[in-house]
Coordinates of C-alpha atoms in Angstrom, one line a residue:
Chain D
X1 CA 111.9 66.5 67.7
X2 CA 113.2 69.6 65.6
X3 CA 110.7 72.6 66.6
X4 CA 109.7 74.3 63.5
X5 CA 108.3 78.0 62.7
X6 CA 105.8 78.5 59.5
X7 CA 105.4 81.9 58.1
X8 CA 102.3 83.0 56.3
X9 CA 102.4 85.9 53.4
X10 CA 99.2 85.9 52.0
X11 CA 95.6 84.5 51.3
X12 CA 94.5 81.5 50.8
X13 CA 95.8 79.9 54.3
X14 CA 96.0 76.1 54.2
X15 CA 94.4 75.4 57.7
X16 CA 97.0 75.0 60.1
X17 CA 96.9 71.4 61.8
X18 CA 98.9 71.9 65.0
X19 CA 101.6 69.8 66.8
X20 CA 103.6 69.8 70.1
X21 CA 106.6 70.7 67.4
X22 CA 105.2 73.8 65.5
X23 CA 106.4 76.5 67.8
X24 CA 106.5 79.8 65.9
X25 CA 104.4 81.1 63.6
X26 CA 104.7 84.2 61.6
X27 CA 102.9 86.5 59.7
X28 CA 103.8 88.6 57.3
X29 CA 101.0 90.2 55.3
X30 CA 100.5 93.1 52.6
X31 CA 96.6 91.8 52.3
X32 CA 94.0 90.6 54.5
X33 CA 94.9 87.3 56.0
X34 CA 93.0 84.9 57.0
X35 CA 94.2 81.6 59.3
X36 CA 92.5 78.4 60.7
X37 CA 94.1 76.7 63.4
X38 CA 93.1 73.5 64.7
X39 CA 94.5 71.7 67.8
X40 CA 93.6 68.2 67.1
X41 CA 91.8 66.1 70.1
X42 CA 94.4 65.5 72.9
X43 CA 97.5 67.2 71.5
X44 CA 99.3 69.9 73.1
X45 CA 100.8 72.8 71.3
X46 CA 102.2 76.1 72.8
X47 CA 102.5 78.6 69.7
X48 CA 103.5 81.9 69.3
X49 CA 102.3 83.8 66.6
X50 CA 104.2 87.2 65.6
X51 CA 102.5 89.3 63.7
X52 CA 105.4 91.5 61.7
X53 CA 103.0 92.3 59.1
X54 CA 99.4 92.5 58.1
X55 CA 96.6 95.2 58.3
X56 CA 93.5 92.7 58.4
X57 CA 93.9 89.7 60.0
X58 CA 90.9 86.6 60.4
X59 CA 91.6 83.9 62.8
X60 CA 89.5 80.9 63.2
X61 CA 90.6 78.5 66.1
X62 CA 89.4 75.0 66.9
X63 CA 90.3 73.1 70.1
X64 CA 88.9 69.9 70.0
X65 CA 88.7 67.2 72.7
X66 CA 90.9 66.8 75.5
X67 CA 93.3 69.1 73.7
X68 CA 96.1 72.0 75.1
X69 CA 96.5 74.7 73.5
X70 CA 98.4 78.2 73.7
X71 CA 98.2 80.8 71.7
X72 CA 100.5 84.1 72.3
X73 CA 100.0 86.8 69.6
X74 CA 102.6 89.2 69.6
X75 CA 101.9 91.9 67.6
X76 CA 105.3 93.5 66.4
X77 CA 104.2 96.0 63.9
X78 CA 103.6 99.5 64.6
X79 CA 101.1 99.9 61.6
X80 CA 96.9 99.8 62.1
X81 CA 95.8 96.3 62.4
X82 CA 92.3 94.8 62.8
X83 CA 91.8 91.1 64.0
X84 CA 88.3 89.1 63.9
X85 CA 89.2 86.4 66.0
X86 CA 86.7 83.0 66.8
X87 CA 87.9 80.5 68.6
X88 CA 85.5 77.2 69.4
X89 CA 86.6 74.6 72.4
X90 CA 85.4 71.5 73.1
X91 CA 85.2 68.6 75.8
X92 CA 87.9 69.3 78.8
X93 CA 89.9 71.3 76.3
X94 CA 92.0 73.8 77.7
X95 CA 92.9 77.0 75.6
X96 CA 95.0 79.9 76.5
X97 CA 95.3 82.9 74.4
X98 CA 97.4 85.8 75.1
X99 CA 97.5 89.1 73.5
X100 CA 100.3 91.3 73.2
X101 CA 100.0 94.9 71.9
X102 CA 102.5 97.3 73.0
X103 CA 103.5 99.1 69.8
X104 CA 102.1 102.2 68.5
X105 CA 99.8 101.3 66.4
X106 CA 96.1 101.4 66.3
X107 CA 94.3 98.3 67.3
X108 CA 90.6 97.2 66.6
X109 CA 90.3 93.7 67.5
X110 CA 87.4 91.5 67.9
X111 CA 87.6 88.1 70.2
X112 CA 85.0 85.5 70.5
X113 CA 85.6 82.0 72.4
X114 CA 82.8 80.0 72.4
X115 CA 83.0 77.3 75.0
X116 CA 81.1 74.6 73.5
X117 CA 81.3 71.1 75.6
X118 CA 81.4 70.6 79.3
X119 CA 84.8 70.7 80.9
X120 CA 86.0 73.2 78.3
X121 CA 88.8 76.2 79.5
X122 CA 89.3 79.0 78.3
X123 CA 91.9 81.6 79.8
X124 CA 92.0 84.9 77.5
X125 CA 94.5 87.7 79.0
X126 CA 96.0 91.1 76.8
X127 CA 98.5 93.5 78.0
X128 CA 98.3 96.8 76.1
X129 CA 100.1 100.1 75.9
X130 CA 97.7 102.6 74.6
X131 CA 99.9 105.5 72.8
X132 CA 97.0 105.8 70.2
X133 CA 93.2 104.3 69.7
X134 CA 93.5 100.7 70.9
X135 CA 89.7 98.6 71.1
X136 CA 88.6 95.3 71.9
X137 CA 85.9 93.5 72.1
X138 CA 86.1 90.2 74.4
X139 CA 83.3 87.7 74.6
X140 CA 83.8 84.7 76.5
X141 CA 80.4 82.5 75.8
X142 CA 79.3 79.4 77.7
X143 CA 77.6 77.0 75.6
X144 CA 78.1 74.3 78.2
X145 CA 77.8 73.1 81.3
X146 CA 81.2 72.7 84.0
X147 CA 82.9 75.3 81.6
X148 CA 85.7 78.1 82.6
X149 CA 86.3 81.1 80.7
X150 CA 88.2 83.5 82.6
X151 CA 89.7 86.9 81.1
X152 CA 92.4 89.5 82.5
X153 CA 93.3 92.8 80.8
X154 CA 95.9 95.0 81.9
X155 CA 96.7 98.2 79.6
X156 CA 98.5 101.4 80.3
X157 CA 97.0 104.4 78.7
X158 CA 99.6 107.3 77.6
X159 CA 99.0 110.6 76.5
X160 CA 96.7 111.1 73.6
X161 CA 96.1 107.2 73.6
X162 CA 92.4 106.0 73.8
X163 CA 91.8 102.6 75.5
X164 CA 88.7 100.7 75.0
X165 CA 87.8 97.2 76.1
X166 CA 84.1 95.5 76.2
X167 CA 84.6 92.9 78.4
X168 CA 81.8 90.3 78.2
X169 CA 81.0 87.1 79.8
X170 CA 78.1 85.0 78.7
X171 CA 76.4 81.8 80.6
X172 CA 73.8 80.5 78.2
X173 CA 70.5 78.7 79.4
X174 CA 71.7 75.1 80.3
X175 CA 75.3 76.1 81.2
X176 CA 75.0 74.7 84.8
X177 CA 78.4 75.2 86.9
X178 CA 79.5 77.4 84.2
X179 CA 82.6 79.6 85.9
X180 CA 83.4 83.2 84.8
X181 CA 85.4 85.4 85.9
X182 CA 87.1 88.9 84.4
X183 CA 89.5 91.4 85.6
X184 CA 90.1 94.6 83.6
X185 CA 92.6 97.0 84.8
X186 CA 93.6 100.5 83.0
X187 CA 96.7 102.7 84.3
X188 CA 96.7 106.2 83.1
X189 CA 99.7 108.2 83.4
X190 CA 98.8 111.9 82.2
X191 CA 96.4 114.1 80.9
X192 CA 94.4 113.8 77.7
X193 CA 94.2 109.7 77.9
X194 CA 90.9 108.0 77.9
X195 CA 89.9 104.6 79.1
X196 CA 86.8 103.0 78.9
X197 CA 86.1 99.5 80.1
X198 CA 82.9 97.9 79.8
X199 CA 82.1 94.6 81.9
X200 CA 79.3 92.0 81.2
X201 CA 78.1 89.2 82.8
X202 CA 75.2 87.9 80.7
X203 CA 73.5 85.1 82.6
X204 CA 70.5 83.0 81.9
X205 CA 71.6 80.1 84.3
X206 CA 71.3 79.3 87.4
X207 CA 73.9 77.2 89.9
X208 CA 76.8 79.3 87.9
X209 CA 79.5 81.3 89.6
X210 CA 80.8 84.9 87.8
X211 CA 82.6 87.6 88.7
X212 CA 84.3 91.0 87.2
X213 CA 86.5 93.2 88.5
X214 CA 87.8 96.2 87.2
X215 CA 90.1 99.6 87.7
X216 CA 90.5 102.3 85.9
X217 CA 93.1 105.0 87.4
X218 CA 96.6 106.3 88.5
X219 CA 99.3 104.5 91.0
X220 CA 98.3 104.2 94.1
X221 CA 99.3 107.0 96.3
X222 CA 100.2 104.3 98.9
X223 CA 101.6 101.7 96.8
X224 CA 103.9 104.9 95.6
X225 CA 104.8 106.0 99.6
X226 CA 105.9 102.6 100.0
X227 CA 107.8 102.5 97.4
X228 CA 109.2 105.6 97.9
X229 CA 110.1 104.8 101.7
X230 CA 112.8 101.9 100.4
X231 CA 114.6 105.1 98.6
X232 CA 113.4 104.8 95.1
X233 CA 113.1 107.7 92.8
X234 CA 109.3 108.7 92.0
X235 CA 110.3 107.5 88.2
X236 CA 112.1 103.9 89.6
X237 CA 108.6 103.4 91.6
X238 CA 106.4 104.2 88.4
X239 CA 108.5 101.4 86.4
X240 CA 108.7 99.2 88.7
X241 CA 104.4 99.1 89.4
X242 CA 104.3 99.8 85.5
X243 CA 106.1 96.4 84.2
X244 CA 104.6 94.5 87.4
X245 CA 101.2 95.3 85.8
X246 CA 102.2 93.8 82.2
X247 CA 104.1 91.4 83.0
X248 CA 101.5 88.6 84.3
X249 CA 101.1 88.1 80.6
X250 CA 104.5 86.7 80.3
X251 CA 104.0 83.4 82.6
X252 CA 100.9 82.2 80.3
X253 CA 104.0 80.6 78.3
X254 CA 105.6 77.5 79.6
X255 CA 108.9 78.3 78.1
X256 CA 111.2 80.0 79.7
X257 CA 113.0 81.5 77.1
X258 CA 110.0 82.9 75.8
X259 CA 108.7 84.1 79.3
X260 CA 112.1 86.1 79.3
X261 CA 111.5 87.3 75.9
X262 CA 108.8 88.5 76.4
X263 CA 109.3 90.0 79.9
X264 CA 112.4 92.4 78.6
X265 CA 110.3 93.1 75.4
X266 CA 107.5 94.8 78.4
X267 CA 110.6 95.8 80.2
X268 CA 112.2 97.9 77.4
X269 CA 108.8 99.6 76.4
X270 CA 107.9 100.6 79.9
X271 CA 110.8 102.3 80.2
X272 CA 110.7 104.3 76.7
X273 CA 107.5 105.1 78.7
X274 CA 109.0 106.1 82.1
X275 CA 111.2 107.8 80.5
X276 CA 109.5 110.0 78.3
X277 CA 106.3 110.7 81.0
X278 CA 109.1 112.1 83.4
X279 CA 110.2 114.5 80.9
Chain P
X1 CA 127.3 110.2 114.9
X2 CA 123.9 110.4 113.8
X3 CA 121.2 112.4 115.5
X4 CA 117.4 112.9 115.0
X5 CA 116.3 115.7 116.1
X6 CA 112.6 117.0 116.1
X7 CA 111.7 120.6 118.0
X8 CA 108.0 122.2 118.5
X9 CA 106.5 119.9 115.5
X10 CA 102.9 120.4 114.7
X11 CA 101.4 118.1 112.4
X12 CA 97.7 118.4 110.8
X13 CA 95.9 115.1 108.7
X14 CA 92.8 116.6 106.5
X15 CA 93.1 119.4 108.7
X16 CA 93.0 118.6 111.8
X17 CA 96.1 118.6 114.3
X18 CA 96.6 115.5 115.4
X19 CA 100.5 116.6 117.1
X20 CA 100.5 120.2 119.2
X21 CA 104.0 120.6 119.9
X22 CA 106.6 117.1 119.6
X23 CA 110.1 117.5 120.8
X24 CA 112.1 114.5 120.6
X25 CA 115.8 113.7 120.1
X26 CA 117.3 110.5 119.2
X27 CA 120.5 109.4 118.9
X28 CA 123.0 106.5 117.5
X29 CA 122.8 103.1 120.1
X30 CA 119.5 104.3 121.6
X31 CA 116.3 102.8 121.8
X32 CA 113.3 104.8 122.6
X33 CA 110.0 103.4 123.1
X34 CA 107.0 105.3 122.0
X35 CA 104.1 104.6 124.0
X36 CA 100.5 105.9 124.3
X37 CA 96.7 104.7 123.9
X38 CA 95.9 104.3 120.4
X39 CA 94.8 107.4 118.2
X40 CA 96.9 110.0 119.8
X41 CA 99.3 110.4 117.6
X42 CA 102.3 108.0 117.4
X43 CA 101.9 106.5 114.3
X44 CA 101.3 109.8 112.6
X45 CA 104.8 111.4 114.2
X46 CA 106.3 107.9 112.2
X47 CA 104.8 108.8 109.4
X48 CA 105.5 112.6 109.6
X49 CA 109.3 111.7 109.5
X50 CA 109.1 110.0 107.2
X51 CA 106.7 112.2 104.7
X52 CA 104.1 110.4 104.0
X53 CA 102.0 112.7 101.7
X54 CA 99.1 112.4 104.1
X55 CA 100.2 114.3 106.8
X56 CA 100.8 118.0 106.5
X57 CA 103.9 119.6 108.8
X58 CA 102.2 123.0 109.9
X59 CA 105.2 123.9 112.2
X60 CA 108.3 122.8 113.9
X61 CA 111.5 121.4 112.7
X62 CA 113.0 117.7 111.8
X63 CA 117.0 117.4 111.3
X64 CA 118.5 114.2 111.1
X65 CA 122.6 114.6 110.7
X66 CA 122.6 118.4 110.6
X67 CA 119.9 118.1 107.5
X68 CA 116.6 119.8 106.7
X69 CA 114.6 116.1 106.8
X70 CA 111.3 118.4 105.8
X71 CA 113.1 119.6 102.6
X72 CA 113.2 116.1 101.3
X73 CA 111.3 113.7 99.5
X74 CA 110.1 110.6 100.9
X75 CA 112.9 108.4 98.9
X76 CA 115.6 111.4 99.5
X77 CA 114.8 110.6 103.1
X78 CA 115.0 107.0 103.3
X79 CA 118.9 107.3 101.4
X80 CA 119.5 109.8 104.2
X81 CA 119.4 106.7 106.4
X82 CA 115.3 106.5 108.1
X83 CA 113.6 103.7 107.8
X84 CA 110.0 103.1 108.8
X85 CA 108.5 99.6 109.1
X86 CA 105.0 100.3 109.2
X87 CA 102.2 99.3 110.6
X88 CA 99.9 98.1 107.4
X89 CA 102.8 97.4 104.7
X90 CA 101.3 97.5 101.4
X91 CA 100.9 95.0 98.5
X92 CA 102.2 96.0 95.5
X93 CA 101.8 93.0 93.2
X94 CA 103.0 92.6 90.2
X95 CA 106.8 93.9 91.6
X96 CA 108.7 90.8 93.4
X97 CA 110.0 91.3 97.0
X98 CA 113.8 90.6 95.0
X99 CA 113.1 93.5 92.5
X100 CA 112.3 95.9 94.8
X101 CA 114.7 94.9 97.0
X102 CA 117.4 95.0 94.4
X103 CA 116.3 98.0 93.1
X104 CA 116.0 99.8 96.7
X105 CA 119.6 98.8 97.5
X106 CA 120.8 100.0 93.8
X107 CA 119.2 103.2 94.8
X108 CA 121.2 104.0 97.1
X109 CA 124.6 102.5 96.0
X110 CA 126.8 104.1 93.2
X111 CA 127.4 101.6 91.5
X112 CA 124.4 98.6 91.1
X113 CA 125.1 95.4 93.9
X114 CA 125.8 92.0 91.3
X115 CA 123.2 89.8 91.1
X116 CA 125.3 87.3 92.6
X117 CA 126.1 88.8 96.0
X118 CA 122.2 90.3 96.4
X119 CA 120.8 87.0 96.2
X120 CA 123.2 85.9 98.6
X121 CA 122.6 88.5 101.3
X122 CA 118.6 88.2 100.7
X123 CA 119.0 84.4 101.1
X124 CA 120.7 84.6 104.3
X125 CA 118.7 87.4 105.3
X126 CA 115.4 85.5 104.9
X127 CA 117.1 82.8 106.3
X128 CA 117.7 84.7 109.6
X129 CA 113.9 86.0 109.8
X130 CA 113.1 82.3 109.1
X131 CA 110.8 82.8 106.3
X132 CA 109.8 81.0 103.1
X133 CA 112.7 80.5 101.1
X134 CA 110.2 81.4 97.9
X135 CA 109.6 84.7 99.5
X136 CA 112.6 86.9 97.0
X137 CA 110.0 85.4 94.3
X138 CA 107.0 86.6 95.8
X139 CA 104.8 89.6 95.0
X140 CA 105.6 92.7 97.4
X141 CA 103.2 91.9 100.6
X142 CA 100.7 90.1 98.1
X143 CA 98.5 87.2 99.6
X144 CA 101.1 87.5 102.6
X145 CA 99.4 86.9 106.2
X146 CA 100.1 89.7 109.0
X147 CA 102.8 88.1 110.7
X148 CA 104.3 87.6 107.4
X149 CA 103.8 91.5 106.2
X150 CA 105.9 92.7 109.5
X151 CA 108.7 89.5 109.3
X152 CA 109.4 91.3 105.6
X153 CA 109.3 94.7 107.0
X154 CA 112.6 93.7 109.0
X155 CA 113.6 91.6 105.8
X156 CA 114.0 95.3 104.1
X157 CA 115.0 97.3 107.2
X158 CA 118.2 94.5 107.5
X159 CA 119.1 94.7 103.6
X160 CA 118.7 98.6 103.5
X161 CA 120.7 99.0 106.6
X162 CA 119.6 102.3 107.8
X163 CA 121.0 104.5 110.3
X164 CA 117.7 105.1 111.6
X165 CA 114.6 102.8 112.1
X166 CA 111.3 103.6 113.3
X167 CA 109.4 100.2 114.2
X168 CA 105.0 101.3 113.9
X169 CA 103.6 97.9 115.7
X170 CA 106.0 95.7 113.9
X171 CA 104.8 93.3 116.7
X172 CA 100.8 93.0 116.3
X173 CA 100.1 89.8 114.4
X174 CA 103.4 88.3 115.6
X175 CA 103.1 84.6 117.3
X176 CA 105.2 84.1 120.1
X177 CA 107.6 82.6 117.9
X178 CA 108.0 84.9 115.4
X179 CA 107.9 88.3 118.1
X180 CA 111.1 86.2 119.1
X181 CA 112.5 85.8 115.6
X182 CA 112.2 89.2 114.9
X183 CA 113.0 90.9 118.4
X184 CA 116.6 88.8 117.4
X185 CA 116.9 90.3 114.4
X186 CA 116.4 93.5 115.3
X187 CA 118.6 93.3 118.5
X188 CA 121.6 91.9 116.9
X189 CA 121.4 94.8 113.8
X190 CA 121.0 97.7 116.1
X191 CA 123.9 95.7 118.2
X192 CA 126.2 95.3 115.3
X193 CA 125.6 99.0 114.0
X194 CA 124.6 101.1 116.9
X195 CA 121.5 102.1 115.1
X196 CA 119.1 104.7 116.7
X197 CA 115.3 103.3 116.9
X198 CA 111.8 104.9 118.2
X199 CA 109.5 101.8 118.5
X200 CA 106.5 102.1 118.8
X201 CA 104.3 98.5 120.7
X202 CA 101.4 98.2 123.2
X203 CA 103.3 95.3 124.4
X204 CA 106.0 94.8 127.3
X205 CA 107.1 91.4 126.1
X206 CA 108.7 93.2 122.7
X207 CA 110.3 96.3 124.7
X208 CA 111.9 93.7 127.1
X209 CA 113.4 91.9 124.3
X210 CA 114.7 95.3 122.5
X211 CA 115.3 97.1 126.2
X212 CA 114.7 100.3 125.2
X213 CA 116.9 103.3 126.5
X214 CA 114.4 105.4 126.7
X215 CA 110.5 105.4 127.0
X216 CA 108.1 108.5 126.1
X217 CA 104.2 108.7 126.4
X218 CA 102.2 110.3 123.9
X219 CA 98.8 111.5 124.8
X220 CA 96.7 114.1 122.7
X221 CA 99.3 115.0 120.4
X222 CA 101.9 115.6 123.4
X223 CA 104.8 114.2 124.9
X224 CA 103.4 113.9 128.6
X225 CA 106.1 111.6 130.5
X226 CA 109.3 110.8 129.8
X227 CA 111.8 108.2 131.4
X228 CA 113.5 104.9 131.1
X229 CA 112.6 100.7 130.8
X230 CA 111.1 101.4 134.3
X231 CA 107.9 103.8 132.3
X232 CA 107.4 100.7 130.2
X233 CA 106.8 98.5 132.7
X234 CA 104.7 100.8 135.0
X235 CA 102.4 101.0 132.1
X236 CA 102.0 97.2 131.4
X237 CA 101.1 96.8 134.9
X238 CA 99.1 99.7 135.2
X239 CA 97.5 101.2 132.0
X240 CA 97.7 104.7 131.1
X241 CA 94.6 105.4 134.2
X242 CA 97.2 106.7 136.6
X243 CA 98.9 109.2 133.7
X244 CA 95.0 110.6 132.9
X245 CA 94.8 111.3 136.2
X246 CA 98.1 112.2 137.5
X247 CA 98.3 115.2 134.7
X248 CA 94.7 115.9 134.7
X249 CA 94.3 114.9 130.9
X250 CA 90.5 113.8 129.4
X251 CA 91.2 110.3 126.9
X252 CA 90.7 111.7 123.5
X253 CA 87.3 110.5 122.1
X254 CA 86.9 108.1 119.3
X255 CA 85.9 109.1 116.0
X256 CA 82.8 106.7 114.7
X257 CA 83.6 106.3 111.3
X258 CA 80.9 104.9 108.8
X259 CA 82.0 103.2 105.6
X260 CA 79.6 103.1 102.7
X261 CA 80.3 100.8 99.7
X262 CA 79.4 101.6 96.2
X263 CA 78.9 99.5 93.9
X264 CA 80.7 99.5 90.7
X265 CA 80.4 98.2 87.1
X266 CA 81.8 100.0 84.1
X267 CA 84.7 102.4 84.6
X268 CA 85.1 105.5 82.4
X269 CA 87.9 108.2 83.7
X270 CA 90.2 110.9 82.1
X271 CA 93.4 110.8 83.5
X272 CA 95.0 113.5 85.5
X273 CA 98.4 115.3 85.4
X274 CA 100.6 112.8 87.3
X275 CA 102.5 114.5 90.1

């Protein structure tokens, strides 16, 4: 089977039926843009959507039954962008979405995943350099019972960037052996950089099992000493810690090609970074 | 030939002197055992050498080759050829054990080691410390047990190749098995290159598999007794009772420390200047 990429321009979408062989999807916008994506019951897809283009962008995501689905939005564009983001998941569904924002521009982006039917996944993760305002908004909502919503966010925060992530986590009443669990992490480099990151758990269940975990802060002084004691430079140790951080994001992708891609596209900014913080 | 040479050093953590007055000289091919009850001072002399940002030199003098070794950075130090496999080696996840690695041994090379002939030397490497052959893919010390945490501290000493290893309890949380393993390793490097080591261990069984060349005892911040294998075993069979006694010394006393845990939920912070 041929794997095929779609790209999008402008509004009206067509909602997007996915299959195994739709791989890439591209959007390139001058208007608000709105998508529907639907992963039909027991399919599996793995898509990467690159943004190149757009200022305003809606997504509306159904996983239905027994379906796989990844999404991995790339965001190449260094212009403002805001995304409104839903994404609905039903019975033993698993869904993956991955967000990727290391350019410079300013990022105000809103994601709900509603876990609707038992035995519904959800695994939500964004790497972020923040050079300038950056904001999200995560909710991860349990509608069901024997769901999974898990959520990981790793940024680094540069000078004059302003990080912001609400993190939140909702079991709903009736949601028994609902798991979930978040992990927010923030590295800040220099003076003048803000990062605020604002954890829920929401629970009106009992028998449920939750969890957040988050770090706001330098590199550890250790972690650096230890580093350090092998013989590498102060600058070699920041990268290194500094793409180790990022590059989790890369292995939500079952492709290696596009793991790699993905890993020297984190690789190449955290060195513009290095580079210019050791100046 | 290489020579480490440390005269009159005093040595101060949060501001209080934990060494009064270390002199210590160690040379290529010897092995010198570093013994003492615990909390007087012998892994903070390690970690002194080699600068860990902790411990503040207030006097005395390290040279290693003829060089200033207090004029230099931690990572200026290790090129210079000390190592130090410590005690607690740290996680660092997110950075695999073969990136480091690579990265550690480019560091001090002129020109960067192929890809090829790295993952050749780490494979035999781990090979020869008979660990997991996924370890080069692992995170740095992540989810790693104890035994496993001190088996890679030799994994690095072997593919840095210093001039110059310091060993902090590299035994504690070895089985039987593995003390072997890596008592082997260590052996047949510092056999093959004539490295000079201070080792530091509470146990007889590692020093009579390294067969040190000399043995020193470090109580209160002081080198008290100095001599050969002969010290080491004296002190497995008899404690450090006789020494107390012998020089008129009082144990020091053990700090209580309490830990308190606070509770945390959402994070706010301003960075600071790095550095």
């Amino acid at each position: 089977m041929a794997e095929t990429m779609l790209t999008l321009h402008e509004s009206p979408v067509s909602p997007v039926v996915l299959q195994e062989t739709l791989r890439e999807l591209v959007i390139d916008a001058s208007a608000p843009l709105t998508l529907t994506l639907t992963a039909p019951a027991q399919t599996a897809c793995s898509l990467v959507v690159r943004i190149r283009r757009a200022e305003a962008l809606t997504i509306q995501v159904r996983a239905e039954a027994a379906s796989q689905l990844t999404l991995l939005y790339w965001n190449e564009s260094s212009a403002p962008i805001t995304i409104r983001e839903s994404n609905e998941i039903y019975r033993d569904a698993r869904f993956k979405a991955a967000y990727v924002q290391l350019n410079p521009g300013m990022v105000d982006h809103q994601s709900k995943t509603l876990l609707k039917e038992s035995g519904a996944e959800a695994l939500v993760q964004s790497a972020v350099i923040a050079q300038t305002r950056k904001q999200f908004v995560v909710d991860l909502i349990h509608q069901a019972g024997q769901t999974t919503g898990i959520m990981e966010n790793y940024s680094i925060v540069l000078q004059g960037g302003r990080y912001r992530m609400e993190a939140t986590g909702k079991i709903e009443k009736g949601a028994r052996g609902a798991k979930s669990h978040q992990t927010s992490r923030a590295l800040t480099f220099d003076a003048q950089q803000t990062a605020t990151i604002l954890p829920k758990l929401l629970i009106d269940e009992n028998d449920v099992e939750a969890s957040h975990a988050t770090t706001i802060g330098q590199m550890d002084e250790n972690q650096m000493y230890y580093l350090q004691s092998r013989g590498l430079s102060e600058d070699e140790a920041i990268r290194l810690v500094t793409i180790g951080y990022l590059l989790p994001i890369a292995r939500i992708s079952d492709d290696p090609k596009l793991q790699e891609a993905l890993a020297q596209e984190i690789e190449t900014k955290v060195n513009e970074v290095c580079l210019t913080s050791s100046k | 030939m290489s020579q480490l040479m440390i005269k009159n050093l005093h040595v101060e953590v949060e501001g209080k002197e934990i060494l009064k007055g270390i002199d210590l000289t160690v040379a290529d091919h010897e092995i010198h055992a570093l013994m003492g009850p615990n909390g007087n001072g012998k892994s903070t002399l390690l970690a002194a050498i080699m600068g860990h940002p902790k411990y503040t030199v207030t006097s005395g003098t390290i040279e290693y080759d003829g060089r200033d070794v207090l004029a230099m950075s931690v990572d200026e130090r290790s090129r210079a050829g000390l190592f130090l496999a410590m005690q607690y080696p740290q996680e660092v996840p997110g950075v695999t054990n073969s990136d480091f690695l690579r990265a550690a041994m480019n560091a001090r090379r002129e020109n960067p080691i192929s890809l090829f002939s790295f993952i050749k030397e780490m494979e035999k490497t781990i090979k020869d410390l008979q660990m997991k052959p996924d370890l080069a893919h692992r995170f740095l010390n992540e989810g790693f047990s104890g035994g496993e945490k001190k088996r890679n501290e030799i994994v690095q000493m072997k593919m840095l190749k210093p001039s110059l290893a310091m060993l902090d309890e590299i035994d504690s949380g070895l089985d039987v098995d593995a003390l072997k393993i890596v008592a082997d390793a260590v052996t047949q490097m510092q056999q093959e290159t004539g490295l000079g080591m201070i080792v530091v261990s509470h146990y007889e069984r590692f020093y009579q598999l390294l067969k040190p060349t000399h043995a020193h005892v470090l109580i209160n911040g002081r080198i008290v007794m100095e001599g050969d294998e002969t010290l080491v075993q004296k002190i497995d069979q008899d404690g450090y009772d006789w020494l107390y006694q012998q020089l008129d010394l009082q144990p020091a006393k053990e700090e209580v420390k309490l830990t308190f845990t606070l509770g945390s939920c959402a994070a706010s912070a301003r960075g600071r200047k790095h550095g």
